Amino acid sequence: MKPSNRTLWFLVAQAASRLSSIWIFAVVAHNTSLQGLGALSVATAMAATAQAIAPAVIGKPMATLPSREARVAEIPMAYSATVLLGLVVGALLGAASLGLHGAAQLALIGGAFGVPAGLVVEGTFWRLVYVRGPRAASMTLSACYVAQAALVAVAAGWVSATYLVVAPYLALAGVATVLLLVNRGATWPAARAWIVGHYRRWLPYVGGAGASLALVQVIPIAIAATSGLAAASTWRAGELAFGVTNLILGASAQLLLVREHDGDLRATYRRGATLLGCIALCNAAAVAFAPRSFLRLFLGPATDELESVLAQFTVQRVAMCVASVGTLVLIPVLRAGVVGALDLGSALLKLALLVAGGWIAGVAGGIWGLAAAEVLLALACTALLLARTRAAPLPPRRRHRRHRRRNTPGGGGQTVPAARAPSSSSAASSGGPSTTSTPYQVQERR
């Protein structure tokens, strides 16, 4: 499948996930209380961790393998481990909910169903990506989330306002059960083999994903603590304004994890960073030139505050796109522990610079701090990529074009052209080695 077609299907999957979440929130918001809506938000935050944990357990370890055959052979172990981890986390959340009551109990019950169901759905998506391709994976994921949204819409007319909070995750659990019955690919021996025998290949990625998730939750809290509650709404407005960039970045991340290993990592980094950076700039231009009345329909009173920090937000988004491409491109050439440490270190650096900038210059300073951290991460990724890849030597026919002189029996020198190396096609036909090479060769992973 062409990269453009793969990107399209990944965009479909991202759009289905986000739109179904918006629809479910709107349906529940019109049929429950403010406390119930808060419980839904907490349960949604817990269930959303599946979208980061599943690629850490399945997607990134598979991206380090050189061939499709190797990925298909190891997918059952990774998928089984993902399902088992979801069941364990769900059981722990369910046990924790027994000692609570009210909205807090509903939130944990929603998480107890939402986390394992989400891991099954997202794990099935990554399993199908490597086994059957992005088209089948995207269609399956979209069908799951559309079915969840439809079941919630039906439940809104039958379930009481109190228990409607957990309806989205009960619906997703039903969809996940159907997936498990249809696929039948999850087994205990396979899960045990991946968790016990291959934990070094995926556990650091989970740690890095956990650090990134924690940072996402902490950013609004840190901004509110340093700049006031109104500043937190400014950050949320910026996230919504750059929603197109976030959508394309999510699809691009999935595309980079399933790309073929051609060894041309520098070109991949250069093209991906340039393209996503331009998309972020176009997104910023659309926000800057959009009518203010149109922006107020979506952002409300935070529109004016966003306009005052749009430049800082633009720099932060462009740098984030470049850094995200860099960390994903480095996965095949770095150990999982190094990538996990890079994710953890970058999350701590972003938090530190966010807090420092917020104390110094308010919300604008906090966003500048995040932008500075993203720039430093992008520079670190560039340095690592240059250090772990090297330029390939030129083919012999290019390297020996210069003439050499040799003595002739008659005395004096005669200019004789160097012998021309055989081309790759002639070498292949004669059984000799091929002289073709990729523009960059990946060094051995350390």
XYZ file of C-alpha atoms in Angstrom:
446
model
C 0.000 0.000 0.000
C 1.254 3.473 -0.879
C 2.252 5.814 1.977
C -0.497 8.241 0.962
C -3.135 5.503 1.258
C -1.759 4.373 4.608
C -1.863 7.961 5.856
C -5.470 8.308 4.719
C -6.561 5.208 6.613
C -4.718 6.296 9.741
C -6.471 9.673 9.506
C -9.805 7.865 9.293
C -8.986 5.924 12.461
C -7.928 9.079 14.312
C -11.036 10.951 13.214
C -13.374 8.119 14.213
C -11.817 7.920 17.671
C -11.991 11.666 18.327
C -15.447 12.264 16.865
C -16.991 9.352 18.764
C -15.504 10.705 21.996
C -17.016 14.138 21.324
C -20.395 12.596 20.509
C -20.433 10.467 23.665
C -19.522 13.434 25.860
C -22.314 15.511 24.302
C -24.935 12.767 24.772
C -24.024 12.179 28.408
C -23.734 15.923 29.125
C -27.360 16.470 28.077
C -28.659 13.667 30.292
C -26.700 13.778 33.553
C -25.673 16.124 36.343
C -22.508 18.168 36.683
C -21.052 15.610 39.106
C -21.831 12.815 36.687
C -20.112 14.736 33.922
C -17.043 15.095 36.132
C -17.049 11.351 36.775
C -17.279 10.773 33.020
C -14.266 13.043 32.465
C -12.181 11.108 34.996
C -13.213 7.759 33.535
C -12.451 9.039 30.032
C -8.963 10.116 31.123
C -8.303 6.626 32.508
C -9.691 4.843 29.452
C -7.714 7.095 27.106
C -4.466 5.660 28.469
C -5.112 2.642 26.230
C -4.341 4.800 23.184
C -0.801 5.327 24.514
C -0.167 1.956 26.181
C -1.201 -0.232 23.228
C 1.376 1.232 20.804
C 4.000 1.040 23.571
C 3.398 -2.687 24.090
C 2.761 -3.625 20.447
C 3.551 -0.858 17.956
C 6.995 0.327 19.024
C 8.513 -3.134 19.659
C 7.251 -4.260 16.252
C 8.793 -1.155 14.655
C 12.258 -2.373 15.672
C 11.904 -5.612 13.689
C 13.341 -5.601 10.161
C 10.742 -7.652 8.293
C 7.025 -8.266 8.135
C 7.538 -11.979 8.792
C 9.259 -11.262 12.100
C 6.454 -8.921 13.134
C 3.711 -11.383 12.265
C 5.500 -14.065 14.284
C 5.655 -11.931 17.441
C 2.300 -10.150 17.198
C 0.341 -12.894 19.065
C 2.599 -12.549 22.115
C 2.367 -8.752 22.213
C -1.403 -8.770 21.644
C -1.983 -11.354 24.366
C 0.127 -9.340 26.808
C -1.884 -6.203 26.024
C -5.155 -7.976 26.786
C -3.756 -9.414 30.018
C -2.450 -6.032 31.194
C -5.858 -4.517 30.558
C -7.603 -7.184 32.616
C -5.173 -6.706 35.511
C -5.590 -2.917 35.552
C -9.356 -3.244 35.249
C -9.482 -5.651 38.195
C -7.419 -3.259 40.331
C -9.652 -0.305 39.497
C -12.749 -2.366 40.182
C -11.404 -3.418 43.577
C -10.552 0.195 44.419
C -14.095 1.309 43.600
C -15.594 -0.969 46.264
C -14.561 1.360 49.075
C -16.050 4.479 47.468
C -19.499 5.813 46.722
C -21.178 8.388 44.536
C -19.457 10.001 41.573
C -15.996 8.786 42.616
C -17.184 5.178 42.563
C -18.801 5.649 39.154
C -15.566 7.108 37.792
C -13.525 4.099 38.930
C -16.138 1.654 37.670
C -16.017 3.374 34.300
C -12.235 3.046 34.320
C -12.466 -0.609 35.372
C -14.433 -1.361 32.210
C -12.887 1.287 29.965
C -9.190 0.468 30.396
C -9.323 -3.257 29.496
C -11.894 -2.648 26.753
C -9.798 0.163 25.310
C -6.657 -1.976 25.354
C -8.472 -4.781 23.538
C -9.784 -2.400 20.866
C -6.512 -0.509 20.413
C -4.488 -3.725 20.631
C -6.644 -5.260 17.914
C -5.994 -2.195 15.789
C -2.207 -2.587 16.054
C -2.442 -6.338 15.531
C -4.373 -5.838 12.303
C -2.020 -3.079 11.141
C 0.877 -5.529 11.017
C -1.065 -8.631 9.981
C -3.627 -7.353 7.461
C -2.679 -3.730 6.819
C -3.887 -0.231 7.787
C -7.148 -0.477 5.827
C -8.508 -3.448 7.762
C -7.215 -2.037 11.040
C -8.787 1.371 10.463
C -12.144 -0.060 9.432
C -12.235 -2.313 12.498
C -11.320 0.497 14.886
C -13.837 2.869 13.338
C -16.580 0.245 13.542
C -15.809 -0.334 17.227
C -16.052 3.325 18.182
C -19.112 3.944 16.017
C -20.827 0.971 17.680
C -19.911 2.376 21.098
C -21.377 5.783 20.216
C -24.571 4.190 18.871
C -25.051 2.070 22.000
C -24.598 5.137 24.218
C -27.204 7.035 22.205
C -29.662 4.164 22.711
C -28.821 3.860 26.406
C -29.502 7.567 26.963
C -33.221 6.904 26.599
C -33.279 3.852 28.880
C -30.632 4.253 31.577
C -30.959 6.618 34.532
C -28.828 9.758 34.613
C -26.718 8.344 37.440
C -25.646 5.166 35.679
C -25.402 6.712 32.219
C -21.854 7.714 33.212
C -20.613 4.119 32.949
C -22.704 3.267 29.869
C -19.974 4.263 27.348
C -17.496 1.854 28.908
C -19.969 -0.979 29.336
C -20.745 -0.547 25.633
C -17.042 -0.582 24.744
C -16.564 -3.673 26.914
C -19.268 -5.431 24.907
C -17.553 -4.478 21.657
C -14.209 -5.710 23.027
C -15.779 -9.030 24.004
C -16.995 -9.506 20.440
C -13.479 -8.785 19.154
C -11.969 -11.379 21.467
C -14.517 -13.990 20.402
C -13.932 -13.294 16.717
C -10.132 -13.065 16.751
C -9.292 -15.703 19.380
C -5.676 -14.599 19.241
C -5.047 -13.946 22.939
C -3.623 -16.825 24.990
C -2.029 -17.094 28.409
C 1.231 -18.767 27.223
C 1.773 -16.058 24.614
C 1.107 -13.279 27.134
C 3.452 -14.859 29.665
C 6.202 -15.219 27.053
C 5.972 -11.523 26.107
C 5.759 -10.219 29.677
C 8.432 -12.452 31.207
C 10.769 -13.155 28.317
C 10.632 -9.890 26.345
C 9.882 -7.229 28.947
C 13.045 -5.299 28.083
C 11.649 -4.686 24.600
C 8.399 -3.001 25.655
C 8.469 -1.986 29.330
C 10.666 1.125 28.759
C 8.220 2.285 26.093
C 5.381 1.952 28.598
C 7.362 4.038 31.082
C 7.917 6.739 28.482
C 4.247 6.685 27.481
C 3.253 6.965 31.142
C 5.498 10.001 31.573
C 3.985 11.649 28.505
C 0.441 10.944 29.712
C 1.240 12.350 33.141
C 2.649 15.491 31.528
C -0.541 15.987 29.491
C -2.606 15.851 32.687
C -0.218 18.053 34.666
C 0.185 20.879 32.111
C -3.208 22.555 32.794
C -2.695 22.125 36.542
C 0.776 23.689 36.392
C -0.474 26.581 34.259
C -3.364 27.198 36.653
C -1.011 27.103 39.657
C 1.449 29.594 38.164
C -0.838 31.835 36.100
C -4.395 31.366 37.385
C -7.402 29.295 36.361
C -8.163 31.533 33.389
C -4.758 30.679 31.923
C -5.670 26.980 31.973
C -8.634 27.756 29.722
C -6.235 29.532 27.348
C -4.173 26.360 27.075
C -7.274 24.295 26.397
C -8.369 26.772 23.727
C -4.983 26.441 22.045
C -5.295 22.655 22.049
C -8.662 22.938 20.317
C -7.414 25.539 17.836
C -4.578 23.241 16.750
C -6.840 20.194 16.570
C -6.076 19.599 12.881
C -2.353 19.528 13.622
C -2.905 17.098 16.492
C -5.024 14.850 14.268
C -2.435 14.699 11.483
C 0.393 14.258 13.987
C -1.365 11.236 15.488
C -1.822 9.646 12.066
C 1.789 10.418 11.148
C 3.027 8.744 14.319
C 1.196 5.559 13.355
C 2.559 5.785 9.814
C 6.147 6.119 11.065
C 5.775 3.026 13.235
C 4.728 0.819 10.314
C 7.073 2.185 7.650
C 9.444 -0.125 5.812
C 13.053 -0.301 7.022
C 14.907 1.171 4.055
C 17.722 2.599 6.183
C 17.135 6.159 4.926
C 16.334 7.553 8.358
C 17.758 10.997 7.765
C 15.555 11.604 4.754
C 12.523 10.290 6.652
C 13.245 12.669 9.513
C 13.803 15.591 7.167
C 10.640 15.021 5.142
C 8.411 14.259 8.114
C 9.592 17.187 10.225
C 9.275 19.620 7.321
C 5.794 18.452 6.358
C 4.363 18.483 9.875
C 6.010 21.807 10.675
C 4.386 23.342 7.597
C 1.015 21.889 8.616
C 1.347 23.490 12.054
C 2.197 26.840 10.444
C -0.828 26.581 8.139
C -3.006 25.733 11.136
C -1.723 28.822 12.940
C -2.373 30.985 9.882
C -5.941 29.666 9.657
C -6.532 30.583 13.304
C -4.941 34.013 12.885
C -7.034 34.977 9.845
C -10.299 33.286 10.846
C -13.169 35.638 11.777
C -13.293 36.260 15.501
C -17.007 35.507 15.605
C -16.323 32.072 14.128
C -13.620 31.316 16.716
C -15.925 32.378 19.546
C -18.376 29.654 18.561
C -15.774 27.039 19.586
C -13.488 28.826 22.044
C -15.857 31.236 23.781
C -14.289 33.926 25.972
C -10.850 32.309 25.666
C -10.576 33.587 22.079
C -8.986 36.909 23.033
C -6.483 35.255 25.361
C -5.498 32.757 22.681
C -4.831 35.528 20.180
C -2.385 37.120 22.624
C -0.283 33.923 22.857
C -0.796 32.559 19.332
C 2.836 33.199 18.366
C 4.121 31.236 21.371
C 1.673 28.435 20.693
C 2.746 28.269 17.051
C 6.422 27.925 17.936
C 5.574 25.253 20.501
C 3.473 23.243 18.028
C 6.055 23.405 15.239
C 8.832 22.322 17.596
C 6.609 19.555 18.992
C 6.006 18.192 15.485
C 9.729 18.109 14.731
C 10.589 16.491 18.077
C 7.818 13.889 17.734
C 9.081 12.808 14.319
C 12.607 12.606 15.705
C 11.711 10.324 18.605
C 9.735 7.985 16.335
C 12.432 7.803 13.655
C 15.013 6.871 16.297
C 13.100 3.803 17.526
C 14.715 1.303 15.086
C 18.272 2.396 15.955
C 18.034 2.886 19.726
C 17.350 0.419 22.489
C 13.987 0.558 24.193
C 15.624 1.701 27.428
C 17.241 4.673 25.698
C 13.974 5.717 24.031
C 12.100 5.362 27.322
C 14.718 7.436 29.133
C 14.500 10.063 26.392
C 10.713 10.273 26.799
C 10.972 10.485 30.579
C 13.722 13.097 30.502
C 11.882 15.233 27.971
C 8.687 15.119 30.060
C 10.565 16.285 33.162
C 12.328 19.024 31.187
C 9.042 20.276 29.735
C 7.450 20.401 33.163
C 10.418 22.250 34.685
C 10.582 24.875 31.930
C 6.789 25.228 31.945
C 6.738 26.007 35.664
C 9.754 28.315 35.445
C 8.309 30.233 32.506
C 4.917 30.481 34.181
C 6.399 31.983 37.334
C 8.390 34.506 35.311
C 5.943 35.645 32.616
C 2.565 34.012 33.188
C 0.874 31.823 30.611
C 2.964 33.261 27.765
C 6.157 32.404 29.633
C 4.895 28.906 30.378
C 4.195 28.239 26.701
C 7.613 29.665 25.798
C 9.112 27.236 28.305
C 7.338 24.319 26.647
C 8.505 25.543 23.238
C 12.109 25.754 24.468
C 11.900 22.188 25.788
C 10.542 20.950 22.450
C 13.359 22.715 20.587
C 15.963 21.116 22.858
C 14.360 17.705 22.315
C 14.396 18.212 18.545
C 18.092 19.130 18.672
C 18.826 16.063 20.801
C 16.986 13.816 18.329
C 18.912 15.343 15.433
C 22.232 14.781 17.199
C 21.329 11.180 18.044
C 20.228 10.495 14.486
C 23.467 11.870 13.060
C 25.476 9.867 15.585
C 23.667 6.570 14.941
C 23.646 6.787 11.146
C 26.502 7.326 8.734
C 26.791 8.200 5.088
C 27.208 5.190 2.838
C 30.338 5.009 0.652
C 29.855 5.959 -2.970
C 29.608 3.115 -5.484
C 32.957 2.147 -7.058
C 31.990 3.498 -10.469
C 31.660 6.972 -8.977
C 34.594 6.711 -6.630
C 37.147 5.759 -9.309
C 36.234 8.070 -12.138
C 39.515 9.935 -11.922
C 42.105 8.778 -14.397
C 45.327 7.179 -13.272
C 48.639 7.134 -15.023
C 50.778 4.119 -15.676
C 54.095 3.625 -17.474
C 54.095 2.165 -20.935
C 56.881 0.077 -22.502
C 57.704 2.931 -24.841
C 58.547 5.281 -21.991
C 56.594 8.233 -20.719
C 53.187 8.118 -19.229
C 49.891 7.358 -20.834
C 46.552 8.312 -19.402
C 44.362 5.264 -19.104
C 40.855 5.443 -17.689
C 40.198 3.367 -14.629
C 38.316 0.136 -15.031
C 34.606 0.680 -14.692
C 32.888 -1.251 -11.980
C 29.991 -3.439 -13.053
C 26.531 -2.099 -12.478
C 24.160 -3.633 -10.016
C 22.153 -5.353 -12.747
C 25.196 -6.923 -14.398
C 26.592 -7.968 -11.035
C 23.343 -9.571 -10.105
C 23.093 -11.404 -13.417
C 26.618 -12.726 -13.125
C 26.227 -13.792 -9.524
C 28.503 -11.046 -8.160
C 27.705 -8.659 -5.333
C 25.432 -5.690 -5.928
C 26.973 -2.228 -5.751
C 23.788 -0.344 -4.980
C 23.382 1.187 -1.540
C 20.898 3.338 0.293
C 21.777 6.993 0.912
C 22.301 6.332 4.612
C 23.214 3.181 6.420
C 21.991 2.500 9.932
C 24.710 1.556 12.363
C 24.350 -1.397 14.672
C 21.898 -0.801 17.537
C 23.622 -0.420 20.854
